[in-house]
CSV table of C-alpha atoms and ligand atoms in Angstrom, one decimal:
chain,number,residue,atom,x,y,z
A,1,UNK,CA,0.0,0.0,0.0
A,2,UNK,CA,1.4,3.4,-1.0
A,3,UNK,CA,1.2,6.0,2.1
A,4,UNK,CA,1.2,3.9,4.8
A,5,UNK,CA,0.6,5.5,8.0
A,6,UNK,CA,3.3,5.4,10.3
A,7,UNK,CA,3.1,4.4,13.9
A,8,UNK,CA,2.4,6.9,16.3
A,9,UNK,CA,1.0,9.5,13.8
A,10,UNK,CA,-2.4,7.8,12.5
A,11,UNK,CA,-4.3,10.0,14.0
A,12,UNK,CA,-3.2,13.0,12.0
A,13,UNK,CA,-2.8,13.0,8.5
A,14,UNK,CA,-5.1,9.9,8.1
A,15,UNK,CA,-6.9,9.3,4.9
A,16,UNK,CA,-10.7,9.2,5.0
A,17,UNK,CA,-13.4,8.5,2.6
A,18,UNK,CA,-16.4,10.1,3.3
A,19,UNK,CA,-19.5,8.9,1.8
A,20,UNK,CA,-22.3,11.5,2.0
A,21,UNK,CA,-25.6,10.3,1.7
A,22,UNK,CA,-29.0,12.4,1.1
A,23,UNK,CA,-30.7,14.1,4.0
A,24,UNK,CA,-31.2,17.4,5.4
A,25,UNK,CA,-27.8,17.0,7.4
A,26,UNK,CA,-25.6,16.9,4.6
A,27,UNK,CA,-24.8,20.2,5.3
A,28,UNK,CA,-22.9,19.3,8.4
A,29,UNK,CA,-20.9,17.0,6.3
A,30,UNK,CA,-19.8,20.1,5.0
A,31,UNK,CA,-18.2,21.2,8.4
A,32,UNK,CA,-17.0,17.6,8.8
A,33,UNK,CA,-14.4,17.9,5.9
A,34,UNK,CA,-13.6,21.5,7.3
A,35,UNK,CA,-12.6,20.1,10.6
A,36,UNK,CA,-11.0,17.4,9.2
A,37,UNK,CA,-8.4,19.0,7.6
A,38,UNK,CA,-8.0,21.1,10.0
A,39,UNK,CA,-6.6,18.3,11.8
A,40,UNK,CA,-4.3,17.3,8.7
A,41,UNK,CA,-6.5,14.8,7.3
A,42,UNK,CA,-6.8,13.8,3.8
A,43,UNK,CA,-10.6,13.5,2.6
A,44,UNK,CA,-11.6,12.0,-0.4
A,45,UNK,CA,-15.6,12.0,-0.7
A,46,UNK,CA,-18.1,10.4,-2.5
A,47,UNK,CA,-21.9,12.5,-3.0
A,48,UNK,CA,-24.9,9.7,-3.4
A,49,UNK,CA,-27.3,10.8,-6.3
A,50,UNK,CA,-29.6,11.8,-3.2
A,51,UNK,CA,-26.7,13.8,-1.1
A,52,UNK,CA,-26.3,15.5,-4.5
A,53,UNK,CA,-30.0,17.8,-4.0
A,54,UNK,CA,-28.6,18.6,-0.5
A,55,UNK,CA,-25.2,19.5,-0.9
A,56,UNK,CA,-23.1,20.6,-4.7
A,57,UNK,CA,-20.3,18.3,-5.6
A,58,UNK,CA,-18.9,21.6,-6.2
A,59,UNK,CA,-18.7,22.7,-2.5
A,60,UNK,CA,-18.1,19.3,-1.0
A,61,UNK,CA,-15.0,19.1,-3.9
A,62,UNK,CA,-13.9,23.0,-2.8
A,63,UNK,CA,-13.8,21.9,0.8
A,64,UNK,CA,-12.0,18.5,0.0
A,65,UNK,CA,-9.7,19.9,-2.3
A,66,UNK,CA,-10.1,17.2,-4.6
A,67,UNK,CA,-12.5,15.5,-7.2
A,68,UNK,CA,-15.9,14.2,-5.8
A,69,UNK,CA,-16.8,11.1,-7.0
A,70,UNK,CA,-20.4,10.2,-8.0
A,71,UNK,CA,-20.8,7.4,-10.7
A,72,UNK,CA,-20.6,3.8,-10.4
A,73,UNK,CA,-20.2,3.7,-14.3
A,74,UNK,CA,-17.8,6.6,-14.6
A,75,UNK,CA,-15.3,5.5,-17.4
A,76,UNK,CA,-12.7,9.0,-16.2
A,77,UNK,CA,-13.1,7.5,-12.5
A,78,UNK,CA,-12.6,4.0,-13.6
A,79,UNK,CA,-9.3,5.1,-15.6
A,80,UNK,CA,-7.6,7.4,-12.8
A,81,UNK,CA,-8.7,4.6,-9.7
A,82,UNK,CA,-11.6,2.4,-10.0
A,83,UNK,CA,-14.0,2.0,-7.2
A,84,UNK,CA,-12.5,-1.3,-5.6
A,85,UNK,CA,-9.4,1.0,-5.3
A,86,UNK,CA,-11.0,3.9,-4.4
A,87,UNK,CA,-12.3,1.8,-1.2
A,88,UNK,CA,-9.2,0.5,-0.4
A,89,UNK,CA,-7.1,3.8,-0.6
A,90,UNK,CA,-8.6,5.0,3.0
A,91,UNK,CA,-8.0,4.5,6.3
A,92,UNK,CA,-11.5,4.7,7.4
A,93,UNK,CA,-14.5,4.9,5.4
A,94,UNK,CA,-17.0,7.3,6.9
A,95,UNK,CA,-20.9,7.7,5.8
A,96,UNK,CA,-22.3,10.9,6.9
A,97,UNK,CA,-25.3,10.9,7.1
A,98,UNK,CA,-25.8,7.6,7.3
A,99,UNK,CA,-29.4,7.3,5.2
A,100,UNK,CA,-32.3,4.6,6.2
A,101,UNK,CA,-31.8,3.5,2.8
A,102,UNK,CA,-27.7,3.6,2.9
A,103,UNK,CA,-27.8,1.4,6.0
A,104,UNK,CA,-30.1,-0.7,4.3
A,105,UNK,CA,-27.9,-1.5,1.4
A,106,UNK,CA,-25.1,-2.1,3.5
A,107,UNK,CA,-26.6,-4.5,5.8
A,108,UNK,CA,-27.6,-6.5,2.9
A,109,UNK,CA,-25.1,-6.3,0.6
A,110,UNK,CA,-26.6,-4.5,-2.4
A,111,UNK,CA,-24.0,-2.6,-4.9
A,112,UNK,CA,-26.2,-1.1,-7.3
A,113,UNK,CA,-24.6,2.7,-6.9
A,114,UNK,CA,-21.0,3.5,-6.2
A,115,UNK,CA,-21.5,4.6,-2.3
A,116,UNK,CA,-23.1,0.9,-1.9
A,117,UNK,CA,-20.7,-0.7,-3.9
A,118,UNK,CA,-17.3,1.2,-1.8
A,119,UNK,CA,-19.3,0.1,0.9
A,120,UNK,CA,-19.5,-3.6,0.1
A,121,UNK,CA,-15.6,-3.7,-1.4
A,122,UNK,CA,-14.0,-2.3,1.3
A,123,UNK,CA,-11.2,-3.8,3.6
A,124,UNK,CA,-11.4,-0.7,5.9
A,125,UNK,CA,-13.4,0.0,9.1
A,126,UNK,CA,-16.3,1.7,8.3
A,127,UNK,CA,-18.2,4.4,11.0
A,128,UNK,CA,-22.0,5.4,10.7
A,129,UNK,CA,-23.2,8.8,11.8
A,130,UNK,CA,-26.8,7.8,10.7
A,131,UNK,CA,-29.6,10.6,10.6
A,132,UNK,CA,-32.8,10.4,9.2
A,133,UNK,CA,-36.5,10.9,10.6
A,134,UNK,CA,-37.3,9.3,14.4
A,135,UNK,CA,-40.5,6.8,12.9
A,136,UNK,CA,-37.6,5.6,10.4
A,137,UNK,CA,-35.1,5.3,12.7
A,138,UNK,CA,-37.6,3.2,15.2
A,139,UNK,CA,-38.7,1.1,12.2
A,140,UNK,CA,-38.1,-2.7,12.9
A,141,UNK,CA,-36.9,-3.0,9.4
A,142,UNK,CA,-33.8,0.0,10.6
A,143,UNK,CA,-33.5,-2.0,13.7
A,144,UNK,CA,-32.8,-4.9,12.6
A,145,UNK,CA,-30.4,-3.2,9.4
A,146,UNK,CA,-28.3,-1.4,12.8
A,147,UNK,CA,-28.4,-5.0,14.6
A,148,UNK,CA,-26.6,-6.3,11.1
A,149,UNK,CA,-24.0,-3.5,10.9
A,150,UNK,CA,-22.5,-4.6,14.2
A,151,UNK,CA,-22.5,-7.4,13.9
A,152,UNK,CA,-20.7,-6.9,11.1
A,153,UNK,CA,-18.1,-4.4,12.3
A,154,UNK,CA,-19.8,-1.2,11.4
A,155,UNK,CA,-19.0,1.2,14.1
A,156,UNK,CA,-21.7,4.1,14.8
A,157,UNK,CA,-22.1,7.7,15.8
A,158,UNK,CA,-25.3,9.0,17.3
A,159,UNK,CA,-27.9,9.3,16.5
A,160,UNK,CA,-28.8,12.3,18.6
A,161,UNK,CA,-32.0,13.5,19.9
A,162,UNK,CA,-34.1,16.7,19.7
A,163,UNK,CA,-35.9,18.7,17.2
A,164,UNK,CA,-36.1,17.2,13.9
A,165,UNK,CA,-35.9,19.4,10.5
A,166,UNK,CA,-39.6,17.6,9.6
A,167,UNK,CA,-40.8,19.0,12.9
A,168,UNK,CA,-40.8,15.8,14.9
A,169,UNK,CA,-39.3,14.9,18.1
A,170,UNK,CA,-36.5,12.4,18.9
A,171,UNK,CA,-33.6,10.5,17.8
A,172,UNK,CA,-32.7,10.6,14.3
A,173,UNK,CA,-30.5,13.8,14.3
A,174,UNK,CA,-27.0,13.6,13.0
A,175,UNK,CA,-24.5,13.5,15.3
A,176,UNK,CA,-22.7,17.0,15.4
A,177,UNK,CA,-19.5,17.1,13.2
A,178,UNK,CA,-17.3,18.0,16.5
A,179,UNK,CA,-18.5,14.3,17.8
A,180,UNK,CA,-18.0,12.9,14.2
A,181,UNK,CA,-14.5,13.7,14.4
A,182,UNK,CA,-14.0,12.7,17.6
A,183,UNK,CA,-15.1,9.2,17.0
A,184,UNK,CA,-13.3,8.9,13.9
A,185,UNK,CA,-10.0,10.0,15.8
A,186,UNK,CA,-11.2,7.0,18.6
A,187,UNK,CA,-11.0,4.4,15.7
A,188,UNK,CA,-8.1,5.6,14.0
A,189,UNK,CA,-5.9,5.1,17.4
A,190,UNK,CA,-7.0,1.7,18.0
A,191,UNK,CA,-6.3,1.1,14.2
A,192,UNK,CA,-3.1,2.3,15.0
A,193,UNK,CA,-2.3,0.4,18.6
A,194,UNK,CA,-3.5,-2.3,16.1
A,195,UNK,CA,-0.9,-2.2,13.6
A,196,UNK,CA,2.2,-1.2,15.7
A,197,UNK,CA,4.9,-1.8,13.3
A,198,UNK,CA,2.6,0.5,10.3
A,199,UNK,CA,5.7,2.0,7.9
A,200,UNK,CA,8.3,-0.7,8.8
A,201,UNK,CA,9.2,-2.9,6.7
A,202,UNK,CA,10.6,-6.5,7.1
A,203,UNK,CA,12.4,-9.1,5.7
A,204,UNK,CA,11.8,-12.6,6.4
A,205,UNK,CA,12.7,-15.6,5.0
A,206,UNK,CA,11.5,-18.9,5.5
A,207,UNK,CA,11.8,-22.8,4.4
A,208,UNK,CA,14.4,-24.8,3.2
A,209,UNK,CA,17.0,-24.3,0.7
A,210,UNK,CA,17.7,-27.2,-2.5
A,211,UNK,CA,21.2,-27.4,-3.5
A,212,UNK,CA,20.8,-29.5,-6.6
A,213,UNK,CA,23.8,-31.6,-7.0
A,214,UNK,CA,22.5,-32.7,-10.6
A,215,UNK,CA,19.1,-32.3,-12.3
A,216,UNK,CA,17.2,-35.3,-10.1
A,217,UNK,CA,19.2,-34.5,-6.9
A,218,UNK,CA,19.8,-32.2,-4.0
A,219,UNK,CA,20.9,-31.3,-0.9
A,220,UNK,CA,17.9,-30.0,1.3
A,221,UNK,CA,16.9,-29.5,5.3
A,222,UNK,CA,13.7,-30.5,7.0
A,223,UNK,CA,11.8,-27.7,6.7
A,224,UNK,CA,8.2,-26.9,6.4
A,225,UNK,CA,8.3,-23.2,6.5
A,226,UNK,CA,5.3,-22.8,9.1
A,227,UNK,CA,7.4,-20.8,11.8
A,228,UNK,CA,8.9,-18.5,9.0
A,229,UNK,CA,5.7,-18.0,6.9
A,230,UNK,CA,3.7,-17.2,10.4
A,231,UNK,CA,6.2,-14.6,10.8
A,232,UNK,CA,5.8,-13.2,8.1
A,233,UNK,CA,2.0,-13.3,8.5
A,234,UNK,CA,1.9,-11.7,12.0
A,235,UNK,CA,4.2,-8.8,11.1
A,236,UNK,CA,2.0,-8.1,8.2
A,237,UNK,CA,-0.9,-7.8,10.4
A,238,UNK,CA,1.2,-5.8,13.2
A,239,UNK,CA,1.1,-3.3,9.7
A,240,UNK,CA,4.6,-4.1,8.6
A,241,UNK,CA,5.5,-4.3,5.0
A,242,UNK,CA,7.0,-8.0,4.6
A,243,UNK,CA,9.1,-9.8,2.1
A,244,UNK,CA,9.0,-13.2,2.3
A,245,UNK,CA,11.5,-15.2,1.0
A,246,UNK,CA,11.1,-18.6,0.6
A,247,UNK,CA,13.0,-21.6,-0.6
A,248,UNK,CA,10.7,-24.5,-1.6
A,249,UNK,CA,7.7,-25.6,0.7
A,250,UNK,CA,4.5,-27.2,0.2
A,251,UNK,CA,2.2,-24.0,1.8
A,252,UNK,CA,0.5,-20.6,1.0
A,253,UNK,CA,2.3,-17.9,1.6
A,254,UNK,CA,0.0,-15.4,3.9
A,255,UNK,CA,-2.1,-12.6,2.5
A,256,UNK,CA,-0.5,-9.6,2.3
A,257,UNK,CA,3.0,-10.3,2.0
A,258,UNK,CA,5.0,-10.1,-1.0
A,259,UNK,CA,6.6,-13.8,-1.8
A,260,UNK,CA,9.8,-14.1,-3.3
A,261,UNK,CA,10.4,-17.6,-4.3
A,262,UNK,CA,14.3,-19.1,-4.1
A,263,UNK,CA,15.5,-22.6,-4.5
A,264,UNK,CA,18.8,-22.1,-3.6
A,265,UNK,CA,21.0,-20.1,-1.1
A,266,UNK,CA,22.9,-18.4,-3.0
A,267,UNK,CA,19.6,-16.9,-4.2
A,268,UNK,CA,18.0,-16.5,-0.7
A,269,UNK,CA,21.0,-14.1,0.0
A,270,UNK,CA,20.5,-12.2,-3.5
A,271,UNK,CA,17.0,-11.5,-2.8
A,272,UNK,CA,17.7,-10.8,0.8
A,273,UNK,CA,20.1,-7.9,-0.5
A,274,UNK,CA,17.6,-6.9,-3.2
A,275,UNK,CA,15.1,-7.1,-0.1
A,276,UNK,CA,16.7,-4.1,1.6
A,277,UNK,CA,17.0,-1.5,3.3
A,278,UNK,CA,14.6,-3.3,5.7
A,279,UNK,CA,13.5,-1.9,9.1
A,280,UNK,CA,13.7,-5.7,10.6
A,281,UNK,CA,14.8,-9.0,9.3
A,282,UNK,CA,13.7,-12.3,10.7
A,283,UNK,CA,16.0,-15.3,9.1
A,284,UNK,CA,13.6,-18.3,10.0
A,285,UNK,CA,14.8,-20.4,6.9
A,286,UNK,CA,16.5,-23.5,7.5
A,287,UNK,CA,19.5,-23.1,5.0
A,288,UNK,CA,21.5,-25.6,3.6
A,289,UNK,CA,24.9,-24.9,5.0
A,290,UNK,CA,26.8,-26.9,2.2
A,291,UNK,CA,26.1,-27.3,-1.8
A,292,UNK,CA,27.8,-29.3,-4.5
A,293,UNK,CA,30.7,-27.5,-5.7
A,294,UNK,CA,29.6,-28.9,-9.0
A,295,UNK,CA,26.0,-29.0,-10.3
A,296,UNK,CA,26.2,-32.0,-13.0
A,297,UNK,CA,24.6,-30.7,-15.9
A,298,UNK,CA,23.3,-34.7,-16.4
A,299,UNK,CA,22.0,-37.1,-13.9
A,300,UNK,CA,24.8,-38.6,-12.3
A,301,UNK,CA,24.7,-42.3,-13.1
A,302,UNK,CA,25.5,-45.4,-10.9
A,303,UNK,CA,28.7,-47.2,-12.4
A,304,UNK,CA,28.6,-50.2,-10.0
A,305,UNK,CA,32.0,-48.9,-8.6
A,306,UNK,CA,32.3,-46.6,-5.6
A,307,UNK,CA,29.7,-43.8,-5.3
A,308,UNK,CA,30.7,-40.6,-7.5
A,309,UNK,CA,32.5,-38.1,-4.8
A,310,UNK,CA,30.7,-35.0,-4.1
A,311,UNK,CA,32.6,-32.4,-3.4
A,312,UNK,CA,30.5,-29.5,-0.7
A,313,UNK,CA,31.5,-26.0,-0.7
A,314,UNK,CA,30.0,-23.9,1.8
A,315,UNK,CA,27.0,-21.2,1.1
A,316,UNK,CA,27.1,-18.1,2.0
A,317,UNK,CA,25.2,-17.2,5.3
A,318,UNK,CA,22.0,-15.1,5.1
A,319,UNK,CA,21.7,-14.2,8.7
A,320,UNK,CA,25.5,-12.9,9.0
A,321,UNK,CA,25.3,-11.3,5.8
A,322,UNK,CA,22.3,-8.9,6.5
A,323,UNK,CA,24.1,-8.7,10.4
A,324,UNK,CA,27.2,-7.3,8.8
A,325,UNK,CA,25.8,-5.7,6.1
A,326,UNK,CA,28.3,-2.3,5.5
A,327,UNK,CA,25.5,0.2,5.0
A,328,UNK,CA,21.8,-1.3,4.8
A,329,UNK,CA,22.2,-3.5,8.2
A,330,UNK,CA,18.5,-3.9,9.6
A,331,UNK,CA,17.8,-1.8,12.7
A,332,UNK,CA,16.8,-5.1,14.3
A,333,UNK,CA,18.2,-8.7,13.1
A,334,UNK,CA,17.2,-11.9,14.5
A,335,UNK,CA,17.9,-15.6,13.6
A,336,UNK,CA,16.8,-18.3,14.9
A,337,UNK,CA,18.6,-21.5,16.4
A,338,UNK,CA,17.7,-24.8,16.1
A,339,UNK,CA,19.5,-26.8,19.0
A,340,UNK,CA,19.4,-30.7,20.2
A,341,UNK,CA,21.0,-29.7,23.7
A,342,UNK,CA,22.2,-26.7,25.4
A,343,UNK,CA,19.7,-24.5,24.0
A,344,UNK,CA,21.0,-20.9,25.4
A,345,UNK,CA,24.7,-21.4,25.6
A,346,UNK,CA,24.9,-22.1,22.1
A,347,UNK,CA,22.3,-19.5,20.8
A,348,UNK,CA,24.6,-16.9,23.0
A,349,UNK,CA,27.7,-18.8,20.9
A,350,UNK,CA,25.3,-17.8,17.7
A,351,UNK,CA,24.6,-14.4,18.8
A,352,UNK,CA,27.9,-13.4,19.0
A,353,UNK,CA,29.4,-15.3,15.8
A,354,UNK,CA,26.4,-14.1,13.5
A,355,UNK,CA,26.5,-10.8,14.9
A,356,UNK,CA,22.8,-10.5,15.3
A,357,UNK,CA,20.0,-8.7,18.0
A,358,UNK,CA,18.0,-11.9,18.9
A,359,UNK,CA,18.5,-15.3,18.7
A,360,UNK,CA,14.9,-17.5,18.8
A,361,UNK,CA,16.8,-20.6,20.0
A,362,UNK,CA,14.1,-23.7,19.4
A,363,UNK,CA,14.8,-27.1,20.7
A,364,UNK,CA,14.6,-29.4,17.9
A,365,UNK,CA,14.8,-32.8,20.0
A,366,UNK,CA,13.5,-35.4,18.1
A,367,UNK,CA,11.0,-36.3,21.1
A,368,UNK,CA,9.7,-32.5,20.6
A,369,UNK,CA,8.3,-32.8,17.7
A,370,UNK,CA,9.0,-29.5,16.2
A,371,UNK,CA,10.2,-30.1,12.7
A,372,UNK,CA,7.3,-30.3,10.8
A,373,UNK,CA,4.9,-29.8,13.8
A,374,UNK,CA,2.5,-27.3,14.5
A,375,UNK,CA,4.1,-26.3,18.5
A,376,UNK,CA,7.4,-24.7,18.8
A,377,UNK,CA,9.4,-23.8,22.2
A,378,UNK,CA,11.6,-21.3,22.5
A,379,UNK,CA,13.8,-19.1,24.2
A,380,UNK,CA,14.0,-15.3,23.1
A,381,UNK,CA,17.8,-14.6,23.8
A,382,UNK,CA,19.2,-10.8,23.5
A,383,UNK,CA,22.2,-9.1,24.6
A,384,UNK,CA,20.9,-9.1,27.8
A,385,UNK,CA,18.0,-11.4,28.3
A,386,UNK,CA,16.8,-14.9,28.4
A,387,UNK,CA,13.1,-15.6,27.7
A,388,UNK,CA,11.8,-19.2,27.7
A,389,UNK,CA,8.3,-19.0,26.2
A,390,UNK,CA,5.7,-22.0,27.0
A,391,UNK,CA,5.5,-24.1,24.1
A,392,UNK,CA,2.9,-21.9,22.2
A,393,UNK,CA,1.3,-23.1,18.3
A,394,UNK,CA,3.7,-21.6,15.3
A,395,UNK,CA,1.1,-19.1,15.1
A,396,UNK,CA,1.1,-17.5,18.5
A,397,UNK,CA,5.3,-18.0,18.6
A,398,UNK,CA,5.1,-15.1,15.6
A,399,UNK,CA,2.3,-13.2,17.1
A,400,UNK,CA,4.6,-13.2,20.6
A,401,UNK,CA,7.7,-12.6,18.9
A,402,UNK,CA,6.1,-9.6,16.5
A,403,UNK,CA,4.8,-8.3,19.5
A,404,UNK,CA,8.2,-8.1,20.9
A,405,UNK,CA,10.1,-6.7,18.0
A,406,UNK,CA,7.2,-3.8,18.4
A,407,UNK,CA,7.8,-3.1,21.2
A,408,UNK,CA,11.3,-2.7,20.7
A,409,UNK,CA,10.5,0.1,17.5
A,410,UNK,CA,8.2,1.6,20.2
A,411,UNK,CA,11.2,1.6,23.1
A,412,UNK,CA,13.6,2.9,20.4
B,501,LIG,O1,24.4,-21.7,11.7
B,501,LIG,P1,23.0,-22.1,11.9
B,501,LIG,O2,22.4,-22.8,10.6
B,501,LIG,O3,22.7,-23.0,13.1
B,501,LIG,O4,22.2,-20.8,12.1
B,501,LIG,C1,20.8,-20.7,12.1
B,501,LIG,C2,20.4,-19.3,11.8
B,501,LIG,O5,21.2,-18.8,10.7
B,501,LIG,C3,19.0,-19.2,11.3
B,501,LIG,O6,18.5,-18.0,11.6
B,501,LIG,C4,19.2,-19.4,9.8
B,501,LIG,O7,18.1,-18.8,9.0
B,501,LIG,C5,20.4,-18.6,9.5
B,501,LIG,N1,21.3,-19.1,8.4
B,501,LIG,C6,21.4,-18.3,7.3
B,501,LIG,N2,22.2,-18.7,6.3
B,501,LIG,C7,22.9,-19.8,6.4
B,501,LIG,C8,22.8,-20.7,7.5
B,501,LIG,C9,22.0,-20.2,8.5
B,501,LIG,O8,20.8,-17.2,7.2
B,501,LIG,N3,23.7,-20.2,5.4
């Protein structure tokens, strides 16, 4: 995504959308965007064929500073960002007001004008400020519509009550603008505790490495790139932008992440350097540490003699590359350390020879089960610290140890 947010400021200079729908308080809308840039925000807004015969495109798009969108079937809009896009490219997606028939459409899904259809496509949080006339707002049918939204995720604003613009009496009237941007500034700071490492990017790489000795053969570890590809997948949700880099394994990478696929070392460590700079760089791969010196350009065949010889040379290492690195090194490098015995001493050994931050030593006992498995246990090792996590899921390993490494951008 292009403009990320970083941590810390999503508050200001967030990007909303702001669907206006058609009721007697669009005008309020109005003050909305005012106040909104006021407090650096970026509004893009959208004017339903019915919030067009309350407010002009012309003064929503003077306030905005930019176009106004209108048309589902706009072939210009289409060309300069089309409406899945267009849905996408916010932070938070806000409808104000938030019509009796808007809220209908998005509680059931309908996409037959472009405010529905944003409304259906989005990936963002989306916040209500519904206003419309207190006998529709009591209406089972708008009950049961604001009983979907929830449950769906929508957040709301008001309604508030008092005098109504048809002359009637209680809720239904928009919340004020002041409130509007108070409970969109609520949602963007628990988007952004939410997304902690938002404009950091990472690095990760994951799975085994094939050193083919000829066409048919190769050298290989036992890998099944769960721990690394979790990694990947919990600092993409923590808001980082991740590279995954994966030698050869037999699962999805997660959504989100951009995959870079290697078979070899050799190319793990290219794409690693192509990879950077990088805020944080996780080396979860299991990589071989020898390759044939010679790749046989034929299968090598059995003579009946004594087995061909093959010669190893050793592969570059990833981890103490990227540690080392003269002028990209990551802020924060960690490895990991697979150990059969003496579990910290020798991640302390690693620390030190790799030149890393943190060392995830794993105990790889065969009576553990972690190869393969679906549980890992392991001990966080810094500088200065020792941690020795419960044996915890692959999953909740990378949540815990993304966690960590945001709280470590956060204390730095
Ligand atoms: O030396 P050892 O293989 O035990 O070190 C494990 C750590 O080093 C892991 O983080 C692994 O991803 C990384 N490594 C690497 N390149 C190598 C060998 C290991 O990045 N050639």
């Amino acid at each position: 995504m292009t403009g990320e947010t970083k941590t810390g400021d999503a508050r200001m200079g967030a990007r909303i959308l702001l669907i206006v729908g058609g009721g007697i308080a669009a005008y309020k809308s109005l003050e909305l965007v005012r106040l909104l840039k006021k407090r650096g925000h970026r509004v893009r807004a959208v004017l339903t064929a019915a919030g067009a015969a309350f407010v002009t495109p012309l003064s929503l798009g003077s306030l905005t500073g930019d176009k106004v969108y209108q048309d589902l079937f706009s072939l210009t809009d289409e060309a300069e960002m089309g409406h899945i896009e267009l849905s996408r490219a916010a932070d938070l997606v806000v409808v104000a007001p938030a019509t009796a028939d808007l809220m209908a459409k998005a509680a059931n899904g309908l996409a037959n004008d472009l405010a529905s259809t944003l409304l259906l496509a989005t990936d963002k949080r989306v916040l209500m400020a519904p206003a419309m006339n207190v006998r529709m707002w009591r209406h089972a049918a708008t009950e049961r519509n604001l009983a979907t939204l929830k449950a769906d995720g929508v957040a709301f604003v008001g309604p508030g009550e008092g005098e109504m613009a048809c002359g009637e009496y209680g809720p239904g009237r928009m919340a004020e603008p002041a409130e509007i941007l108070a409970a969109i500034e609520a949602l963007l700071e628990v988007g952004a505790a939410a997304r902690p490492l938002a404009g950091l990017s990472a690095l990760v790489t994951s799975g085994p490495t094939h050193e083919p000795i000829d066409p048919v053969r190769y050298i290989a570890n036992r890998s099944s790139g769960k721990q690394g590809h979790a990694i990947a997948a919990a600092l993409a949700r923590a808001g980082a932008r991740v590279t995954l880099i994966s030698g050869p394994v037999a699962i999805e990478a997660p959504p989100g992440v951009t995959l870079v696929k290697v078979e070899t070392a050799r190319e793990m460590l290219a794409a690693a350097e192509r990879a950077l700079p990088a805020d944080i760089a996780v080396c979860a791969a299991a990589v071989a540490d020898w390759r044939a010196e010679r790749d046989a350009a034929q299968k090598i065949k059995k003579t009946g003699d004594a087995p061909a010889p093959l010669a190893l040379a050793e592969n570059p290492d990833i981890l103490a590359a990227l540690s080392h690195h003269p002028f990209r090194r990551p802020k924060l490098v960690v490895g990991f350390a697979a150990e059969t015995e003496q579990l910290v001493p020798h991640a302390r050994l690693k620390l030190a020879k790799k030149g890393c931050d943190w060392i995830v030593a794993n105990d790889v006992s065969p009576a553990g089960g972690v190869m393969g498995g679906d549980d890992n246990t392991v001990v966080l090792v810094t500088a200065t610290a020792e941690e020795a996590w419960p044996t915890l899921p692959k999953d909740q390993v990378a949540e815990r140890l993304a966690g960590r490494i945001a709280a470590e951008f956060a204390r730095t």
